GROMACS .gro file of C-alpha atoms in nm:
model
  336
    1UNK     CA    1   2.730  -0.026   1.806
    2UNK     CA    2   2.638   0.028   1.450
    3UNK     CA    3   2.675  -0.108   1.125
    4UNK     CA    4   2.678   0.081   0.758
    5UNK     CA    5   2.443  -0.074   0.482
    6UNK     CA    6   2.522  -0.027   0.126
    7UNK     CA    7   2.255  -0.080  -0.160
    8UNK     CA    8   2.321  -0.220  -0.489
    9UNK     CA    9   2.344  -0.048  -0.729
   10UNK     CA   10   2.403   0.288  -0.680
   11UNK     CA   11   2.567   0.250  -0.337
   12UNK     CA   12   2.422   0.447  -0.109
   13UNK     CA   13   2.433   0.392   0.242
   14UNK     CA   14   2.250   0.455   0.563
   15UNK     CA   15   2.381   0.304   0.924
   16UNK     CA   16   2.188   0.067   1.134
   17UNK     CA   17   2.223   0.013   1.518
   18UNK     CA   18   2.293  -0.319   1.629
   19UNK     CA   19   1.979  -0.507   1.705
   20UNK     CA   20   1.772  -0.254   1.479
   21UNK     CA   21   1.566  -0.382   1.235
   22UNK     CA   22   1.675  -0.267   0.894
   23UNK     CA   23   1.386  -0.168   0.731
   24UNK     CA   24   1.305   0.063   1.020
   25UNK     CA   25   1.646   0.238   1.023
   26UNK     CA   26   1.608   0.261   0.646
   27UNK     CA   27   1.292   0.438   0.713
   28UNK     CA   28   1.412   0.682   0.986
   29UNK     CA   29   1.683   0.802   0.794
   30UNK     CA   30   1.425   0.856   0.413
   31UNK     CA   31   1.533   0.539   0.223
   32UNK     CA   32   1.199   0.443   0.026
   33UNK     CA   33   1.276   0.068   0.050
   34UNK     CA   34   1.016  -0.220  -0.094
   35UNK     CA   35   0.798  -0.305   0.231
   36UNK     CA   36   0.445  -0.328   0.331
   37UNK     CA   37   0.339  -0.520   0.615
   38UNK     CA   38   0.632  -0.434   0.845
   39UNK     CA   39   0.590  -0.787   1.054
   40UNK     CA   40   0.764  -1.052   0.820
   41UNK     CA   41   0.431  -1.194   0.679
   42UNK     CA   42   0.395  -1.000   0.338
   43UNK     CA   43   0.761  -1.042   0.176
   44UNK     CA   44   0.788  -0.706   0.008
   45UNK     CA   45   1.104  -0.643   0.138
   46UNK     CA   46   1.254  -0.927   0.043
   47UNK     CA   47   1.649  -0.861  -0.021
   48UNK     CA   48   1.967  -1.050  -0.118
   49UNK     CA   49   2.269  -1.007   0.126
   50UNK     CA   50   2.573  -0.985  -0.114
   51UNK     CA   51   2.866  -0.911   0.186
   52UNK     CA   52   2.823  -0.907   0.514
   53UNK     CA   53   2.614  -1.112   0.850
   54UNK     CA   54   2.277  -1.043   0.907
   55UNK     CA   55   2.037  -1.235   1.127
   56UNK     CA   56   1.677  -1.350   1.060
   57UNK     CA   57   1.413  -1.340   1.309
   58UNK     CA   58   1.089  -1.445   1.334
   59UNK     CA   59   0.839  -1.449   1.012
   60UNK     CA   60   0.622  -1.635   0.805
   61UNK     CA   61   0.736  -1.970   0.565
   62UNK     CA   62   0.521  -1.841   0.291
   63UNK     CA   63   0.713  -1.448   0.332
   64UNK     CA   64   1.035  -1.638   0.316
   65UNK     CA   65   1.152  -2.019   0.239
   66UNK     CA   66   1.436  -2.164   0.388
   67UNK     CA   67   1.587  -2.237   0.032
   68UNK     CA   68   1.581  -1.889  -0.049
   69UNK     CA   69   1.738  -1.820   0.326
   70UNK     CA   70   1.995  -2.034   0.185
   71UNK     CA   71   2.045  -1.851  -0.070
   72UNK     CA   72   2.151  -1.535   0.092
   73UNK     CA   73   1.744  -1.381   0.110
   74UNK     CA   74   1.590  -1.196   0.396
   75UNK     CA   75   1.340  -1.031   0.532
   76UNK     CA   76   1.451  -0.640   0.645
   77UNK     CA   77   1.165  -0.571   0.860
   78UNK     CA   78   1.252  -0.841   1.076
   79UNK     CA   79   1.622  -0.874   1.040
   80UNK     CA   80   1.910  -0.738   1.232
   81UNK     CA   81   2.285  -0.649   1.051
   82UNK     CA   82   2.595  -0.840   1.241
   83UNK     CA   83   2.851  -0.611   1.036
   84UNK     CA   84   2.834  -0.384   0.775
   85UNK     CA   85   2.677  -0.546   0.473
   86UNK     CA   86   2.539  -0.488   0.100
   87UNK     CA   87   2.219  -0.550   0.000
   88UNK     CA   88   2.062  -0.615  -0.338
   89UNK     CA   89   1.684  -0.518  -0.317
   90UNK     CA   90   1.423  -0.597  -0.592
   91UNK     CA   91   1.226  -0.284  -0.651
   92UNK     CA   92   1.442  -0.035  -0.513
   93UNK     CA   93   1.483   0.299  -0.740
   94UNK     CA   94   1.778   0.493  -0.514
   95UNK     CA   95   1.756   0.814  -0.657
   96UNK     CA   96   1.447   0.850  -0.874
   97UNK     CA   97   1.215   0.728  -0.526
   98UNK     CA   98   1.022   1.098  -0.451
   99UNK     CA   99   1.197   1.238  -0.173
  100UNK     CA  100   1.093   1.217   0.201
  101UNK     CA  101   1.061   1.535   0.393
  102UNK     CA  102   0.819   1.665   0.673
  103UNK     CA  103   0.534   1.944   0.653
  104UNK     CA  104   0.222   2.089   0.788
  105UNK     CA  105  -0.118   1.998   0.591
  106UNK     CA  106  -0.431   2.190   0.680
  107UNK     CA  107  -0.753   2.037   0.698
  108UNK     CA  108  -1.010   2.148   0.427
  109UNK     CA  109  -1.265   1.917   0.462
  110UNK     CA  110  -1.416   1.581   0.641
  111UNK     CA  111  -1.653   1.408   0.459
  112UNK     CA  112  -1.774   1.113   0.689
  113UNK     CA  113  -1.919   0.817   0.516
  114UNK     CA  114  -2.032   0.560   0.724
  115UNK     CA  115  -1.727   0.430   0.943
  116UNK     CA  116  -1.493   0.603   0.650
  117UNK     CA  117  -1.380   0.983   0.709
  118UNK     CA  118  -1.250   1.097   0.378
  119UNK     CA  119  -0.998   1.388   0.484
  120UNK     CA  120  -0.916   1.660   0.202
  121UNK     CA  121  -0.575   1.823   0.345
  122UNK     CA  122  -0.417   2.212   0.182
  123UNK     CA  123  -0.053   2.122   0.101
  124UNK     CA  124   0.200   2.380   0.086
  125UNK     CA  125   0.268   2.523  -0.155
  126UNK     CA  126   0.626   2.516  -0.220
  127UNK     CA  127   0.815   2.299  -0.264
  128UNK     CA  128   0.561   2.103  -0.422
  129UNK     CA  129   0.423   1.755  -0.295
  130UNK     CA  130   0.531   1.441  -0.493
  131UNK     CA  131   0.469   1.102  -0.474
  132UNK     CA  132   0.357   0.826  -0.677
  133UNK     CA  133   0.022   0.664  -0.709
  134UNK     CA  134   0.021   0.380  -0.463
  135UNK     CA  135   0.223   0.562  -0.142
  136UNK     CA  136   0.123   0.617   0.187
  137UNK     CA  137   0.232   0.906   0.431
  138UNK     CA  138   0.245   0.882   0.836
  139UNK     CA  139   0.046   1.132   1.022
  140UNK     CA  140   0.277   1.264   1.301
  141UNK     CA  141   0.108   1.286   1.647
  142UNK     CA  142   0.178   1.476   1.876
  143UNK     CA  143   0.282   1.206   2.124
  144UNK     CA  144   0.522   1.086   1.921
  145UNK     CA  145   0.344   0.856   1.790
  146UNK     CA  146   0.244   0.771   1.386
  147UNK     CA  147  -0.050   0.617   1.171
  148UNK     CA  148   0.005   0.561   0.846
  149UNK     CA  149  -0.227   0.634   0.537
  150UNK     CA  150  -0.229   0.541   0.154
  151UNK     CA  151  -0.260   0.877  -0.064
  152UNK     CA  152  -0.642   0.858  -0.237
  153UNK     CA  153  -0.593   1.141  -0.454
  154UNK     CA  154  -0.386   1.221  -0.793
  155UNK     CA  155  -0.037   1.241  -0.873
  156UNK     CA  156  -0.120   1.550  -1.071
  157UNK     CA  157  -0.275   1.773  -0.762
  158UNK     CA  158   0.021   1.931  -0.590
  159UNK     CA  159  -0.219   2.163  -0.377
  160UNK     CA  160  -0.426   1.875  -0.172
  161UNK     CA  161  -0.428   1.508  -0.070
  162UNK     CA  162  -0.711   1.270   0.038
  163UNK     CA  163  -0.725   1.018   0.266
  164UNK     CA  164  -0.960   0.735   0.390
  165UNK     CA  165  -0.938   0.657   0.795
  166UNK     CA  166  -1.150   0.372   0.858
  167UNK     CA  167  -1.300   0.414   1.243
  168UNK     CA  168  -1.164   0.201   1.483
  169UNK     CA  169  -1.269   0.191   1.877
  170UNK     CA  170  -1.006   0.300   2.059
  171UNK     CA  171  -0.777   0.412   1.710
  172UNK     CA  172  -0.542   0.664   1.809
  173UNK     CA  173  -0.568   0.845   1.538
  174UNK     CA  174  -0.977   0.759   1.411
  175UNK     CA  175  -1.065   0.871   1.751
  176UNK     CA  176  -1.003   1.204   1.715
  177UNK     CA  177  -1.219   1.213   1.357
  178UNK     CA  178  -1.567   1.048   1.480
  179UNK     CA  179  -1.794   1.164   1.775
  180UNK     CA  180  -1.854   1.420   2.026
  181UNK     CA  181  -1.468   1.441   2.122
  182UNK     CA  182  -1.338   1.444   1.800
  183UNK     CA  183  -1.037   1.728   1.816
  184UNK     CA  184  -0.971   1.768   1.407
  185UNK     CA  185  -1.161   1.963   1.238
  186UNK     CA  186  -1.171   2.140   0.934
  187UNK     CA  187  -0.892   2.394   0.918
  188UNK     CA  188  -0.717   2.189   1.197
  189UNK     CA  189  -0.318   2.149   1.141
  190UNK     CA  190  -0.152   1.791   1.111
  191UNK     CA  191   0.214   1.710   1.034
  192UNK     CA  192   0.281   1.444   0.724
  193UNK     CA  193   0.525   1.269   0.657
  194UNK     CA  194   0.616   1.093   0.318
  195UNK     CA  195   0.615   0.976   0.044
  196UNK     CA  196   0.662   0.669   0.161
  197UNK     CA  197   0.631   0.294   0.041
  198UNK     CA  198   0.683   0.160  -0.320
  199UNK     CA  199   0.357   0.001  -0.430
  200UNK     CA  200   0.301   0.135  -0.723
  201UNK     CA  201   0.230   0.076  -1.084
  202UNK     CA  202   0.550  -0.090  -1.287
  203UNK     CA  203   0.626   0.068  -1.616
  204UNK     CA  204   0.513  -0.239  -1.810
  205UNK     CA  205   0.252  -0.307  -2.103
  206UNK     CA  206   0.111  -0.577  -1.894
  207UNK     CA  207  -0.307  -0.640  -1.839
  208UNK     CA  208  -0.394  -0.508  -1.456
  209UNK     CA  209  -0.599  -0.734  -1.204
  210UNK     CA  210  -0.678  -0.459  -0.894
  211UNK     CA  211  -0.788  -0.636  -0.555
  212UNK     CA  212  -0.873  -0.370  -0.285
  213UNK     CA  213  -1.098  -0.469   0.054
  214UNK     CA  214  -1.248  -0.151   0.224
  215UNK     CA  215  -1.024   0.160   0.236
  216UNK     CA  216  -0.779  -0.078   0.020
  217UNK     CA  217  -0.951   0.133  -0.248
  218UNK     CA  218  -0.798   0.489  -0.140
  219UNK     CA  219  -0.401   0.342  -0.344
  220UNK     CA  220  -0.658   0.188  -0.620
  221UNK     CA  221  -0.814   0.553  -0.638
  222UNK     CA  222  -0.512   0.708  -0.697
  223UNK     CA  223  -0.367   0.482  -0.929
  224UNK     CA  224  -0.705   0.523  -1.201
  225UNK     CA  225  -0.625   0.854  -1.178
  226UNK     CA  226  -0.299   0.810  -1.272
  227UNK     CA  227  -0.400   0.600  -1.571
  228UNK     CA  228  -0.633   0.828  -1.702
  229UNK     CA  229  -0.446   1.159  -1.681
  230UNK     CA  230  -0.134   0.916  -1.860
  231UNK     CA  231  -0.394   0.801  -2.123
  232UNK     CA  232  -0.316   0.424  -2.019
  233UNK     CA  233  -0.478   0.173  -2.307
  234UNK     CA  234  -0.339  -0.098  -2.051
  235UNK     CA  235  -0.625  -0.394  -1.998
  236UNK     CA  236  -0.747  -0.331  -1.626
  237UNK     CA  237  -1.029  -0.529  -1.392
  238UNK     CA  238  -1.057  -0.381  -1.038
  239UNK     CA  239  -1.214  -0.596  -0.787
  240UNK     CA  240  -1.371  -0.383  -0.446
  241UNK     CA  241  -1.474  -0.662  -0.174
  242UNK     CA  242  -1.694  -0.551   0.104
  243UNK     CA  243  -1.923  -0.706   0.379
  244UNK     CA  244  -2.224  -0.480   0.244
  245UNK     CA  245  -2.298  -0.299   0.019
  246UNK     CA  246  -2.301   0.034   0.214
  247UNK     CA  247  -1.879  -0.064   0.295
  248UNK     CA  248  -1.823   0.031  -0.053
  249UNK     CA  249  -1.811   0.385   0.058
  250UNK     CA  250  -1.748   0.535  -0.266
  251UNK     CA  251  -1.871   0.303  -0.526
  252UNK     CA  252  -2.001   0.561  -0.801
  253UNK     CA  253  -1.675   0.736  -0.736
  254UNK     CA  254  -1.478   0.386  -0.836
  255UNK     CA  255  -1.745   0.324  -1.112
  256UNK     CA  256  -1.671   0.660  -1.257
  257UNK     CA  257  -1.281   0.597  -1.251
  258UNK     CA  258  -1.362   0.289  -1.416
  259UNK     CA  259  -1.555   0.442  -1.679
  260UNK     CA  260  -1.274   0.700  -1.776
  261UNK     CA  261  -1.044   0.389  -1.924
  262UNK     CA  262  -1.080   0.243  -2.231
  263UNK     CA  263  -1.019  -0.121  -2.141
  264UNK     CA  264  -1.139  -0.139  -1.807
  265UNK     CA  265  -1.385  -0.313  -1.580
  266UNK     CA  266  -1.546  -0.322  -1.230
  267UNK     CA  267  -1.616  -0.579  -1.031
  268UNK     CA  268  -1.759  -0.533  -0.623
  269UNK     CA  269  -1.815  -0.834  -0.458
  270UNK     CA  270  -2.014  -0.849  -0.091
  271UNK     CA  271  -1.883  -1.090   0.090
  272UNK     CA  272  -2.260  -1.067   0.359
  273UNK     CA  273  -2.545  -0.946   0.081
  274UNK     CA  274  -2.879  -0.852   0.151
  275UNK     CA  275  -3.143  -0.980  -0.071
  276UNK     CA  276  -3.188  -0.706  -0.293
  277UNK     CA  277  -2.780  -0.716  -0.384
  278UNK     CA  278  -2.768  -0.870  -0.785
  279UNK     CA  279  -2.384  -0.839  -0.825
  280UNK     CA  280  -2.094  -1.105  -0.715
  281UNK     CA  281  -2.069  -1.289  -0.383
  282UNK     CA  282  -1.829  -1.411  -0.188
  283UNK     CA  283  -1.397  -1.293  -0.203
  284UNK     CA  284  -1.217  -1.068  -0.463
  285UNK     CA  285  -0.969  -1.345  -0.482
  286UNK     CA  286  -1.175  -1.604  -0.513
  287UNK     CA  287  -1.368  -1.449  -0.828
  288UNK     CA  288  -1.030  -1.320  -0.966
  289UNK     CA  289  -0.962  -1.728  -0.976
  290UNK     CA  290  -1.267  -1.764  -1.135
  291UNK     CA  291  -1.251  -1.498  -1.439
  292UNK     CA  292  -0.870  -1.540  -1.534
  293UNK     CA  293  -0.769  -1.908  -1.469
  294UNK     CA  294  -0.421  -1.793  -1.665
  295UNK     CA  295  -0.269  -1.517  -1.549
  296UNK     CA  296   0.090  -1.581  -1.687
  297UNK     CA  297   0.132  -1.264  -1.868
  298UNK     CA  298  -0.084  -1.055  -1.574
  299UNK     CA  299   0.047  -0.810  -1.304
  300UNK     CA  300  -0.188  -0.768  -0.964
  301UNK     CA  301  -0.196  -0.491  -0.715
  302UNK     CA  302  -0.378  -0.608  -0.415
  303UNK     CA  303  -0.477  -0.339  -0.140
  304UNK     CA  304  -0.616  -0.451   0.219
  305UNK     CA  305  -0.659  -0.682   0.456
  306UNK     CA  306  -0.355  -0.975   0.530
  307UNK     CA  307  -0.604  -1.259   0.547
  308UNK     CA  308  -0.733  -1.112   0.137
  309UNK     CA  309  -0.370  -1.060  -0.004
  310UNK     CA  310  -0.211  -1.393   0.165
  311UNK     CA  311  -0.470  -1.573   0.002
  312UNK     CA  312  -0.484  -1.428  -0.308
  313UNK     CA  313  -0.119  -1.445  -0.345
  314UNK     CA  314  -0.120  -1.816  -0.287
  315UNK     CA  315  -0.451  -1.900  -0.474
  316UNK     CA  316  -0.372  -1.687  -0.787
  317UNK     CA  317   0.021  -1.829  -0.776
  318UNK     CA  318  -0.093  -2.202  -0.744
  319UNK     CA  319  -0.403  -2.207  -0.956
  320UNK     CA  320  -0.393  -1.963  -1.211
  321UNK     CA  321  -0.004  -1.926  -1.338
  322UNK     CA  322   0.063  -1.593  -1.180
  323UNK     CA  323   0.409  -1.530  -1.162
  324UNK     CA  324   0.579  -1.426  -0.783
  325UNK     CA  325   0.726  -1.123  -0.934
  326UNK     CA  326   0.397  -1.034  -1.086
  327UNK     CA  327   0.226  -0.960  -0.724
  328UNK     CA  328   0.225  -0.667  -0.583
  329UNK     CA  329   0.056  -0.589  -0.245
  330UNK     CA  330  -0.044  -0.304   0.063
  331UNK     CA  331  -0.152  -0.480   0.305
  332UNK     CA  332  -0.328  -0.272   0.574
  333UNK     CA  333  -0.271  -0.363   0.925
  334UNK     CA  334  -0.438  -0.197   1.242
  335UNK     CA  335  -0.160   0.002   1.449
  336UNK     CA  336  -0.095  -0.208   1.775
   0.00000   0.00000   0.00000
């Protein structure tokens, strides 16, 4: 059985089978909707049922109170429709989102840095690629499966993307970029698909804390380049956390972003120094606290792991003023 789901405002609809999350049908069927983690922890896709039954499953207090399930709220990667209902959701752009579609992307280049292969992929070229600074795509295997991937590279290049792929033992997708049996190579063929996700930066005059933790930079690289190709005067202070010094896999590259911007700083933080390391220890979040103990008028991206955005969203919220609406987060999971 299925169910139709109509968004406020513009009503458009997509249909979800009973027992199917709603997020995910959204997804299969090219809705951008607000969403990160995808397992009811984050609470980026937070939405307001205005008609209709829908029911809640399992997910984290902090991602969703039980006042504001009260209230009507819910979480659509983890909740299932009971009849056709309409949904209000925060952050959702109906027809000015880039449009979904599927196509072939040639590798040009691997550029292995440590445990980070930075892939330069040939787009077609027509229609042209777009997307805003902040999205991710999914890289279609050919087993059906998909591993998704924030876009590193600008807005304004039609002709390529970059991503960062952090090795992992036993990655589906990593595997087949590191060793002896690594299959892609340069000039090797992958499908994308995307744009996809909303993080990205609001149209608003506001100062601009960045958190990333390791290839949490790649969304932060493409949204400097944004800036500076927009000439954005906007007050911004990225924050890279690392274990070492060598994670930071393209510092000078986020140093020379930084540089570009009129009001901007950098801040990387090692969480495990060596001795010889003379900038700031310890957690992004932690040093964000810190530097800006009032952050009332502030917006912050946050890009990484869930154990550096949950606590930054709490600690910055509770001790330094941050409005909810003002946090904005990717959080990077590994693919079970």
């Amino acid at each position: 059985m299925s169910y139709i789901v109509t968004l406020v405002p513009d009503h458009a609809t997509f249909s979800v089978e009973a027992g199917e999350p709603i997020l995910n049908a959204a997804k299969q069927q090219n809705f951008n909707l607000p969403h990160s983690c995808q397992s009811g922890i984050c609470g980026q896709c937070k939405a307001e049922v205005l008609n209709g039954y829908v029911k809640q499953g399992p997910h984290a207090e902090m991602a969703l109170s039980k006042e504001e399930q009260k209230k009507g709220k819910i979480l659509m990667c983890c909740s299932t429709a009971e009849s056709n209902i309409e949904l209000k959701v925060p952050g959702y752009n109906g027809i000015n989102t880039p449009p979904v579609k599927t196509f072939p992307a040639r590798i040009s280049n691997i550029n292995r840095v440590r445990d980070v292969a930075i892939i330069t992929l040939a787009l077609p070229k027509a229609p042209p690629f777009a997307f805003w600074p902040g999205q991710y795509i999914d890289v279609l295997l050919k087993d059906g499966n998909s591993r998704s991937y924030s876009i590193a590279s600008s807005p304004c290049r039609t002709d390529m993307m970059e991503l960062h792929v952090r090795y992992r033992e036993g990655g589906l997708f990593s595997e087949m970029l590191f060793g002896e049996k690594a299959v892609l190579k340069e000039k090797s063929i992958m499908r994308i698909r995307g744009p996809l996700g909303t993080f990205t930066l609001q149209k608003t005059n506001a100062p601009i804390i960045l958190l990333a933790t390791g290839t949490g930079f790649a969304p932060i690289a493409s949204i400097l380049q944004s800036m500076i190709i927009n000439g954005d005067k906007r007050s911004v202070h990225f924050y890279w956390g690392a274990r070492t010094e060598a994670d930071l896999y393209q510092l000078q590259t986020a140093a020379d972003l930084i540089s570009q911007l009129p009001q901007a700083r950098f801040t990387p933080v090692l969480s495990r120094p060596q001795n010889d390391w003379k900038g700031a220890i310890g957690y992004v979040q932690n040093l964000v606290a810190e530097d800006y103990p009032d952050l009332h008028t502030y917006e912050v991206y946050a890009c990484g792991s869930m154990a550096m955005i949950t606590d930054a969203k709490k600690l910055l919220k509770e001790k330094c003023k941050l409005p909810s609406e003002a946090f904005f987060s990717d959080v990077f999971l590994p693919a079970s």
